PDB file of C-alpha atoms in Angstrom:
ATOM      1  CA  ASP A   1      84.679 120.486 115.861  1.00  0.00           C
ATOM      2  CA  ILE A   2      86.437 121.232 112.589  1.00  0.00           C
ATOM      3  CA  VAL A   3      83.840 121.638 109.851  1.00  0.00           C
ATOM      4  CA  MET A   4      84.732 120.295 106.412  1.00  0.00           C
ATOM      5  CA  THR A   5      82.938 121.604 103.344  1.00  0.00           C
ATOM      6  CA  GLN A   6      83.210 120.430  99.755  1.00  0.00           C
ATOM      7  CA  SER A   7      82.325 121.924  96.398  1.00  0.00           C
ATOM      8  CA  PRO A   8      80.642 121.230  94.162  1.00  0.00           C
ATOM      9  CA  ASP A   9      78.068 118.796  95.535  1.00  0.00           C
ATOM     10  CA  SER A  10      78.228 116.950  92.243  1.00  0.00           C
ATOM     11  CA  LEU A  11      79.794 117.324  88.843  1.00  0.00           C
ATOM     12  CA  ALA A  12      79.447 115.659  85.483  1.00  0.00           C
ATOM     13  CA  VAL A  13      82.587 115.420  83.399  1.00  0.00           C
ATOM     14  CA  SER A  14      83.215 113.980  79.958  1.00  0.00           C
ATOM     15  CA  LEU A  15      85.381 110.916  79.648  1.00  0.00           C
ATOM     16  CA  GLY A  16      88.994 112.012  79.406  1.00  0.00           C
ATOM     17  CA  ALA A  17      88.309 115.444  80.849  1.00  0.00           C
ATOM     18  CA  ARG A  18      89.579 116.895  84.093  1.00  0.00           C
ATOM     19  CA  ALA A  19      87.564 116.913  87.306  1.00  0.00           C
ATOM     20  CA  THR A  20      88.441 119.046  90.301  1.00  0.00           C
ATOM     21  CA  ILE A  21      86.893 118.767  93.756  1.00  0.00           C
ATOM     22  CA  ASN A  22      87.474 121.375  96.424  1.00  0.00           C
ATOM     23  CA  CYS A  23      87.580 120.897 100.173  1.00  0.00           C
ATOM     24  CA  LYS A  24      87.757 123.590 102.820  1.00  0.00           C
ATOM     25  CA  SER A  25      88.299 123.223 106.555  1.00  0.00           C
ATOM     26  CA  SER A  26      87.103 125.640 109.232  1.00  0.00           C
ATOM     27  CA  ARG A  27      90.596 125.832 110.689  1.00  0.00           C
ATOM     28  CA  SER A  28      94.119 125.116 109.544  1.00  0.00           C
ATOM     29  CA  LEU A  29      95.111 121.467 109.346  1.00  0.00           C
ATOM     30  CA  VAL A  30      98.863 122.128 109.374  1.00  0.00           C
ATOM     31  CA  ASP A  31     100.970 120.795 112.201  1.00  0.00           C
ATOM     32  CA  ARG A  32     103.524 123.533 112.726  1.00  0.00           C
ATOM     33  CA  SER A  33     106.277 121.233 113.947  1.00  0.00           C
ATOM     34  CA  THR A  34     106.188 118.937 110.934  1.00  0.00           C
ATOM     35  CA  GLY A  35     104.585 121.054 108.250  1.00  0.00           C
ATOM     36  CA  LYS A  36     102.209 118.187 107.485  1.00  0.00           C
ATOM     37  CA  ASP A  37      98.559 118.749 106.623  1.00  0.00           C
ATOM     38  CA  PHE A  38      96.254 116.277 108.340  1.00  0.00           C
ATOM     39  CA  LEU A  39      93.935 115.821 105.366  1.00  0.00           C
ATOM     40  CA  ALA A  40      92.870 112.661 103.546  1.00  0.00           C
ATOM     41  CA  TRP A  41      90.797 111.940 100.437  1.00  0.00           C
ATOM     42  CA  TYR A  42      88.581 108.894  99.894  1.00  0.00           C
ATOM     43  CA  GLN A  43      86.689 107.410  96.980  1.00  0.00           C
ATOM     44  CA  GLN A  44      83.473 105.496  97.589  1.00  0.00           C
ATOM     45  CA  LYS A  45      81.651 103.437  94.980  1.00  0.00           C
ATOM     46  CA  PRO A  46      78.098 102.138  95.509  1.00  0.00           C
ATOM     47  CA  GLY A  47      77.891  99.271  97.964  1.00  0.00           C
ATOM     48  CA  GLN A  48      81.547  99.562  98.936  1.00  0.00           C
ATOM     49  CA  PRO A  49      83.387 101.123 101.860  1.00  0.00           C
ATOM     50  CA  PRO A  50      85.408 104.253 101.202  1.00  0.00           C
ATOM     51  CA  LYS A  51      88.880 103.716  99.792  1.00  0.00           C
ATOM     52  CA  LEU A  52      91.795 105.850 100.935  1.00  0.00           C
ATOM     53  CA  LEU A  53      93.327 107.675  97.961  1.00  0.00           C
ATOM     54  CA  ILE A  54      95.461 110.363  99.561  1.00  0.00           C
ATOM     55  CA  ARG A  55      96.924 110.972 103.023  1.00  0.00           C
ATOM     56  CA  TRP A  56      98.827 113.995 104.355  1.00  0.00           C
ATOM     57  CA  ALA A  57      97.012 116.164 101.794  1.00  0.00           C
ATOM     58  CA  SER A  58      99.082 115.058  98.817  1.00  0.00           C
ATOM     59  CA  THR A  59     100.604 111.595  99.370  1.00  0.00           C
ATOM     60  CA  ARG A  60      99.012 109.110  96.994  1.00  0.00           C
ATOM     61  CA  GLU A  61      98.371 105.627  98.370  1.00  0.00           C
ATOM     62  CA  SER A  62     100.158 102.683  96.809  1.00  0.00           C
ATOM     63  CA  GLY A  63      98.227 101.400  93.820  1.00  0.00           C
ATOM     64  CA  VAL A  64      96.207 104.580  93.303  1.00  0.00           C
ATOM     65  CA  SER A  65      96.310 105.842  89.742  1.00  0.00           C
ATOM     66  CA  ASP A  66      98.540 108.835  89.101  1.00  0.00           C
ATOM     67  CA  ARG A  67      95.502 110.428  87.472  1.00  0.00           C
ATOM     68  CA  PHE A  68      94.591 111.422  91.017  1.00  0.00           C
ATOM     69  CA  THR A  69      96.486 114.447  92.309  1.00  0.00           C
ATOM     70  CA  ALA A  70      95.812 116.294  95.528  1.00  0.00           C
ATOM     71  CA  THR A  71      97.050 119.736  96.431  1.00  0.00           C
ATOM     72  CA  GLY A  72      96.546 122.399  99.050  1.00  0.00           C
ATOM     73  CA  SER A  73      97.567 123.347 102.555  1.00  0.00           C
ATOM     74  CA  GLY A  74      96.156 125.051 105.591  1.00  0.00           C
ATOM     75  CA  THR A  75      92.424 125.317 105.010  1.00  0.00           C
ATOM     76  CA  ASP A  76      92.043 124.872 101.239  1.00  0.00           C
ATOM     77  CA  PHE A  77      92.550 121.626  99.394  1.00  0.00           C
ATOM     78  CA  ALA A  78      91.721 120.103  96.030  1.00  0.00           C
ATOM     79  CA  LEU A  79      91.575 116.682  94.424  1.00  0.00           C
ATOM     80  CA  THR A  80      92.001 116.546  90.665  1.00  0.00           C
ATOM     81  CA  ILE A  81      91.300 113.630  88.379  1.00  0.00           C
ATOM     82  CA  SER A  82      93.336 114.444  85.317  1.00  0.00           C
ATOM     83  CA  SER A  83      91.570 112.312  82.720  1.00  0.00           C
ATOM     84  CA  LEU A  84      88.268 110.919  83.956  1.00  0.00           C
ATOM     85  CA  GLN A  85      87.661 107.245  83.334  1.00  0.00           C
ATOM     86  CA  ALA A  86      84.439 105.291  83.743  1.00  0.00           C
ATOM     87  CA  GLU A  87      85.808 103.563  86.852  1.00  0.00           C
ATOM     88  CA  ASP A  88      86.251 106.953  88.551  1.00  0.00           C
ATOM     89  CA  VAL A  89      82.494 107.421  88.914  1.00  0.00           C
ATOM     90  CA  ALA A  90      82.077 107.602  92.679  1.00  0.00           C
ATOM     91  CA  VAL A  91      81.558 109.903  95.630  1.00  0.00           C
ATOM     92  CA  TYR A  92      84.704 111.576  96.939  1.00  0.00           C
ATOM     93  CA  PHE A  93      85.169 112.673 100.544  1.00  0.00           C
ATOM     94  CA  CYS A  94      87.784 114.732 102.306  1.00  0.00           C
ATOM     95  CA  GLN A  95      88.575 114.065 105.960  1.00  0.00           C
ATOM     96  CA  GLN A  96      90.547 115.937 108.578  1.00  0.00           C
ATOM     97  CA  TYR A  97      92.429 114.035 111.241  1.00  0.00           C
ATOM     98  CA  TYR A  98      94.196 117.039 112.759  1.00  0.00           C
ATOM     99  CA  THR A  99      92.135 116.766 115.875  1.00  0.00           C
ATOM    100  CA  SER A 100      89.478 114.654 117.495  1.00  0.00           C
ATOM    101  CA  PRO A 101      86.679 114.322 116.557  1.00  0.00           C
ATOM    102  CA  VAL A 102      87.732 113.329 113.057  1.00  0.00           C
ATOM    103  CA  THR A 103      85.334 114.934 110.589  1.00  0.00           C
ATOM    104  CA  PHE A 104      84.451 114.390 106.948  1.00  0.00           C
ATOM    105  CA  GLY A 105      83.208 116.571 104.167  1.00  0.00           C
ATOM    106  CA  PRO A 106      79.704 115.838 102.842  1.00  0.00           C
ATOM    107  CA  GLY A 107      81.036 114.305  99.648  1.00  0.00           C
ATOM    108  CA  THR A 108      81.139 115.208  95.955  1.00  0.00           C
ATOM    109  CA  ARG A 109      79.490 112.928  93.426  1.00  0.00           C
ATOM    110  CA  VAL A 110      81.405 112.569  90.174  1.00  0.00           C
ATOM    111  CA  GLU A 111      79.510 111.327  87.126  1.00  0.00           C
ATOM    112  CA  ILE A 112      80.160 110.962  83.431  1.00  0.00           C
TER     113      ILE A 112
ATOM    114  CA  HIS B   1      96.830  92.460 103.005  1.00  0.00           C
ATOM    115  CA  VAL B   2      95.018  93.446 106.191  1.00  0.00           C
ATOM    116  CA  GLN B   3      91.338  92.534 106.256  1.00  0.00           C
ATOM    117  CA  LEU B   4      88.629  93.650 108.653  1.00  0.00           C
ATOM    118  CA  GLN B   5      85.146  92.201 109.111  1.00  0.00           C
ATOM    119  CA  GLU B   6      82.310  93.592 111.173  1.00  0.00           C
ATOM    120  CA  SER B   7      79.863  91.285 112.897  1.00  0.00           C
ATOM    121  CA  GLY B   8      76.871  91.700 115.150  1.00  0.00           C
ATOM    122  CA  PRO B   9      73.088  91.941 115.092  1.00  0.00           C
ATOM    123  CA  GLY B  10      71.499  93.796 112.237  1.00  0.00           C
ATOM    124  CA  LEU B  11      68.474  94.797 114.300  1.00  0.00           C
ATOM    125  CA  VAL B  12      68.513  96.415 117.733  1.00  0.00           C
ATOM    126  CA  LYS B  13      65.540  97.634 119.747  1.00  0.00           C
ATOM    127  CA  PRO B  14      65.317 101.258 120.892  1.00  0.00           C
ATOM    128  CA  SER B  15      66.918 101.930 124.296  1.00  0.00           C
ATOM    129  CA  GLU B  16      69.023  98.763 124.048  1.00  0.00           C
ATOM    130  CA  THR B  17      72.780  98.429 123.482  1.00  0.00           C
ATOM    131  CA  LEU B  18      74.289  97.995 120.028  1.00  0.00           C
ATOM    132  CA  SER B  19      77.294  95.656 120.133  1.00  0.00           C
ATOM    133  CA  LEU B  20      79.592  95.117 117.149  1.00  0.00           C
ATOM    134  CA  THR B  21      82.865  93.273 116.752  1.00  0.00           C
ATOM    135  CA  CYS B  22      85.604  93.788 114.182  1.00  0.00           C
ATOM    136  CA  SER B  23      87.801  90.821 113.384  1.00  0.00           C
ATOM    137  CA  VAL B  24      91.236  91.636 112.000  1.00  0.00           C
ATOM    138  CA  SER B  25      92.955  89.194 109.626  1.00  0.00           C
ATOM    139  CA  ASN B  26      96.479  89.010 108.194  1.00  0.00           C
ATOM    140  CA  ASP B  27      97.800  91.283 110.905  1.00  0.00           C
ATOM    141  CA  SER B  28      97.982  91.353 114.683  1.00  0.00           C
ATOM    142  CA  ILE B  29      96.303  94.189 116.535  1.00  0.00           C
ATOM    143  CA  GLY B  30      99.171  96.416 117.457  1.00  0.00           C
ATOM    144  CA  ASN B  31     100.351  99.975 117.565  1.00  0.00           C
ATOM    145  CA  TYR B  32      97.865 101.437 115.148  1.00  0.00           C
ATOM    146  CA  PHE B  33      94.649 103.430 115.386  1.00  0.00           C
ATOM    147  CA  TYR B  34      91.514 101.287 115.242  1.00  0.00           C
ATOM    148  CA  ASN B  35      88.346 103.177 114.454  1.00  0.00           C
ATOM    149  CA  TRP B  36      84.598 102.822 114.309  1.00  0.00           C
ATOM    150  CA  LEU B  37      82.644 105.014 111.898  1.00  0.00           C
ATOM    151  CA  ARG B  38      79.115 105.025 110.593  1.00  0.00           C
ATOM    152  CA  GLN B  39      77.384 106.305 107.504  1.00  0.00           C
ATOM    153  CA  THR B  40      73.854 107.421 106.783  1.00  0.00           C
ATOM    154  CA  PRO B  41      72.375 109.111 103.721  1.00  0.00           C
ATOM    155  CA  GLY B  42      71.404 112.094 105.836  1.00  0.00           C
ATOM    156  CA  LYS B  43      74.477 112.690 108.006  1.00  0.00           C
ATOM    157  CA  GLY B  44      77.171 111.233 105.782  1.00  0.00           C
ATOM    158  CA  LEU B  45      80.266 109.728 107.342  1.00  0.00           C
ATOM    159  CA  GLU B  46      80.507 110.098 111.116  1.00  0.00           C
ATOM    160  CA  TRP B  47      83.514 109.104 113.182  1.00  0.00           C
ATOM    161  CA  ILE B  48      82.466 107.346 116.387  1.00  0.00           C
ATOM    162  CA  GLY B  49      85.833 106.926 118.035  1.00  0.00           C
ATOM    163  CA  ASN B  50      89.134 105.100 118.124  1.00  0.00           C
ATOM    164  CA  ILE B  51      91.382 102.983 120.280  1.00  0.00           C
ATOM    165  CA  TYR B  52      95.190 102.976 120.157  1.00  0.00           C
ATOM    166  CA  SER B  53      98.354 102.498 122.175  1.00  0.00           C
ATOM    167  CA  ARG B  54      97.305  99.740 124.576  1.00  0.00           C
ATOM    168  CA  GLY B  55      93.821 100.978 125.177  1.00  0.00           C
ATOM    169  CA  SER B  56      93.729 104.743 124.888  1.00  0.00           C
ATOM    170  CA  THR B  57      90.447 105.891 123.424  1.00  0.00           C
ATOM    171  CA  ASN B  58      88.847 108.957 121.899  1.00  0.00           C
ATOM    172  CA  TYR B  59      85.149 109.380 121.223  1.00  0.00           C
ATOM    173  CA  ASN B  60      82.997 111.770 119.286  1.00  0.00           C
ATOM    174  CA  PRO B  61      81.303 114.065 121.839  1.00  0.00           C
ATOM    175  CA  SER B  62      78.192 114.035 119.650  1.00  0.00           C
ATOM    176  CA  LEU B  63      77.456 110.548 120.994  1.00  0.00           C
ATOM    177  CA  SER B  64      77.081 111.876 124.541  1.00  0.00           C
ATOM    178  CA  ASP B  65      79.272 109.266 126.209  1.00  0.00           C
ATOM    179  CA  ARG B  66      77.215 106.351 124.846  1.00  0.00           C
ATOM    180  CA  ALA B  67      80.084 104.697 122.967  1.00  0.00           C
ATOM    181  CA  THR B  68      82.755 102.362 124.305  1.00  0.00           C
ATOM    182  CA  ILE B  69      85.531 100.826 122.185  1.00  0.00           C
ATOM    183  CA  SER B  70      87.707  97.998 123.447  1.00  0.00           C
ATOM    184  CA  THR B  71      90.152  95.438 122.111  1.00  0.00           C
ATOM    185  CA  ASP B  72      90.497  91.706 122.647  1.00  0.00           C
ATOM    186  CA  MET B  73      94.090  90.958 121.717  1.00  0.00           C
ATOM    187  CA  SER B  74      93.663  87.211 122.257  1.00  0.00           C
ATOM    188  CA  ARG B  75      91.012  87.115 119.540  1.00  0.00           C
ATOM    189  CA  ASN B  76      92.569  89.858 117.382  1.00  0.00           C
ATOM    190  CA  GLN B  77      89.345  91.835 117.571  1.00  0.00           C
ATOM    191  CA  PHE B  78      88.087  95.208 118.643  1.00  0.00           C
ATOM    192  CA  SER B  79      84.548  96.074 119.581  1.00  0.00           C
ATOM    193  CA  LEU B  80      81.998  98.838 119.823  1.00  0.00           C
ATOM    194  CA  LYS B  81      79.211  99.195 122.332  1.00  0.00           C
ATOM    195  CA  LEU B  82      76.674 101.964 121.889  1.00  0.00           C
ATOM    196  CA  THR B  83      74.096 102.298 124.636  1.00  0.00           C
ATOM    197  CA  SER B  84      70.571 103.702 124.672  1.00  0.00           C
ATOM    198  CA  VAL B  85      70.161 103.551 120.917  1.00  0.00           C
ATOM    199  CA  THR B  86      67.417 105.345 119.018  1.00  0.00           C
ATOM    200  CA  ALA B  87      66.301 105.339 115.410  1.00  0.00           C
ATOM    201  CA  ALA B  88      68.936 108.011 114.779  1.00  0.00           C
ATOM    202  CA  ASP B  89      71.599 105.360 115.325  1.00  0.00           C
ATOM    203  CA  THR B  90      70.410 103.391 112.307  1.00  0.00           C
ATOM    204  CA  ALA B  91      73.389 103.362 109.955  1.00  0.00           C
ATOM    205  CA  VAL B  92      76.004 101.310 108.175  1.00  0.00           C
ATOM    206  CA  TYR B  93      78.797 100.804 110.689  1.00  0.00           C
ATOM    207  CA  PHE B  94      82.411 100.437 109.548  1.00  0.00           C
ATOM    208  CA  CYS B  95      85.511  99.361 111.429  1.00  0.00           C
ATOM    209  CA  THR B  96      88.821 100.623 110.106  1.00  0.00           C
ATOM    210  CA  ARG B  97      92.515 100.463 110.788  1.00  0.00           C
ATOM    211  CA  GLY B  98      94.426 103.657 110.415  1.00  0.00           C
ATOM    212  CA  GLY B  99      98.029 104.698 110.511  1.00  0.00           C
ATOM    213  CA  PRO B 100     100.567 103.937 113.232  1.00  0.00           C
ATOM    214  CA  TYR B 101     100.459 105.580 116.627  1.00  0.00           C
ATOM    215  CA  GLU B 102     103.576 107.698 116.876  1.00  0.00           C
ATOM    216  CA  GLY B 103     103.063 109.216 120.275  1.00  0.00           C
ATOM    217  CA  ARG B 104     101.883 112.669 119.308  1.00  0.00           C
ATOM    218  CA  TYR B 105      98.530 112.523 117.583  1.00  0.00           C
ATOM    219  CA  SER B 106      95.132 111.257 118.670  1.00  0.00           C
ATOM    220  CA  ALA B 107      93.575 110.474 115.298  1.00  0.00           C
ATOM    221  CA  THR B 108      94.492 109.341 111.823  1.00  0.00           C
ATOM    222  CA  TYR B 109      93.222 108.461 108.366  1.00  0.00           C
ATOM    223  CA  SER B 110      91.576 105.071 107.716  1.00  0.00           C
ATOM    224  CA  LEU B 111      93.626 102.831 105.444  1.00  0.00           C
ATOM    225  CA  TYR B 112      91.844  99.496 105.820  1.00  0.00           C
ATOM    226  CA  TRP B 113      88.061  99.209 105.994  1.00  0.00           C
ATOM    227  CA  GLY B 114      85.601  96.472 106.709  1.00  0.00           C
ATOM    228  CA  GLN B 115      82.736  96.016 104.255  1.00  0.00           C
ATOM    229  CA  GLY B 116      80.319  97.608 106.711  1.00  0.00           C
ATOM    230  CA  ILE B 117      77.283  96.253 108.517  1.00  0.00           C
ATOM    231  CA  LEU B 118      73.813  97.757 108.403  1.00  0.00           C
ATOM    232  CA  VAL B 119      72.331  98.161 111.863  1.00  0.00           C
ATOM    233  CA  THR B 120      68.691  99.127 112.110  1.00  0.00           C
ATOM    234  CA  VAL B 121      67.192 100.396 115.359  1.00  0.00           C
ATOM    235  CA  SER B 122      63.553  99.480 115.476  1.00  0.00           C
ATOM    236  CA  SER B 123      61.042  97.786 117.746  1.00  0.00           C
TER     237      SER B 123
END
């Protein structure tokens, strides 16, 4: 199985400041024929299911704030929240779907 | 807007079979990936398996062949059966719909999620 790790486990950021979450996979997530990275990012708030923010490593979902930017390729990825707002308090997960079984990172808790 | 809703018993006895159904609204089950996942505080998010392309399935080997996913097109539902459950199967179970099946890949992200259903395994 592909192992996904995230850092840090949690971070506290001031309102309006930048937050960056890192995600690393145990093997490359790039499909050589398409150049696409099979990596997604989710946001989960208490009592809610995860919400897809980013697919293909950097493609923002419709309706997701442009404060969320995702970068990276291969085995190293990052999700940046450019100006943290109160509604961004949540746990963030990365997920690889390059191969079955699909696996998730352990999550990063973002607080104010 | 596609909506998914899990249903099934919230309490299952050890060694019995957990059965859950996911009802899909505002869309017909079609050429997409349909997934079951679960979440616990200890193990985080765990992918159970998926079904796509007229019944092809993939399962997480960690479940030791206990899981079966199927679709009922007439009811616009897909289902999960998990046999021989133990306390370790206690979790919030989610059904999701992912991206389209395009003939090359066997898994995808999860775009639409149900609210989740807590299933407790206990006698």
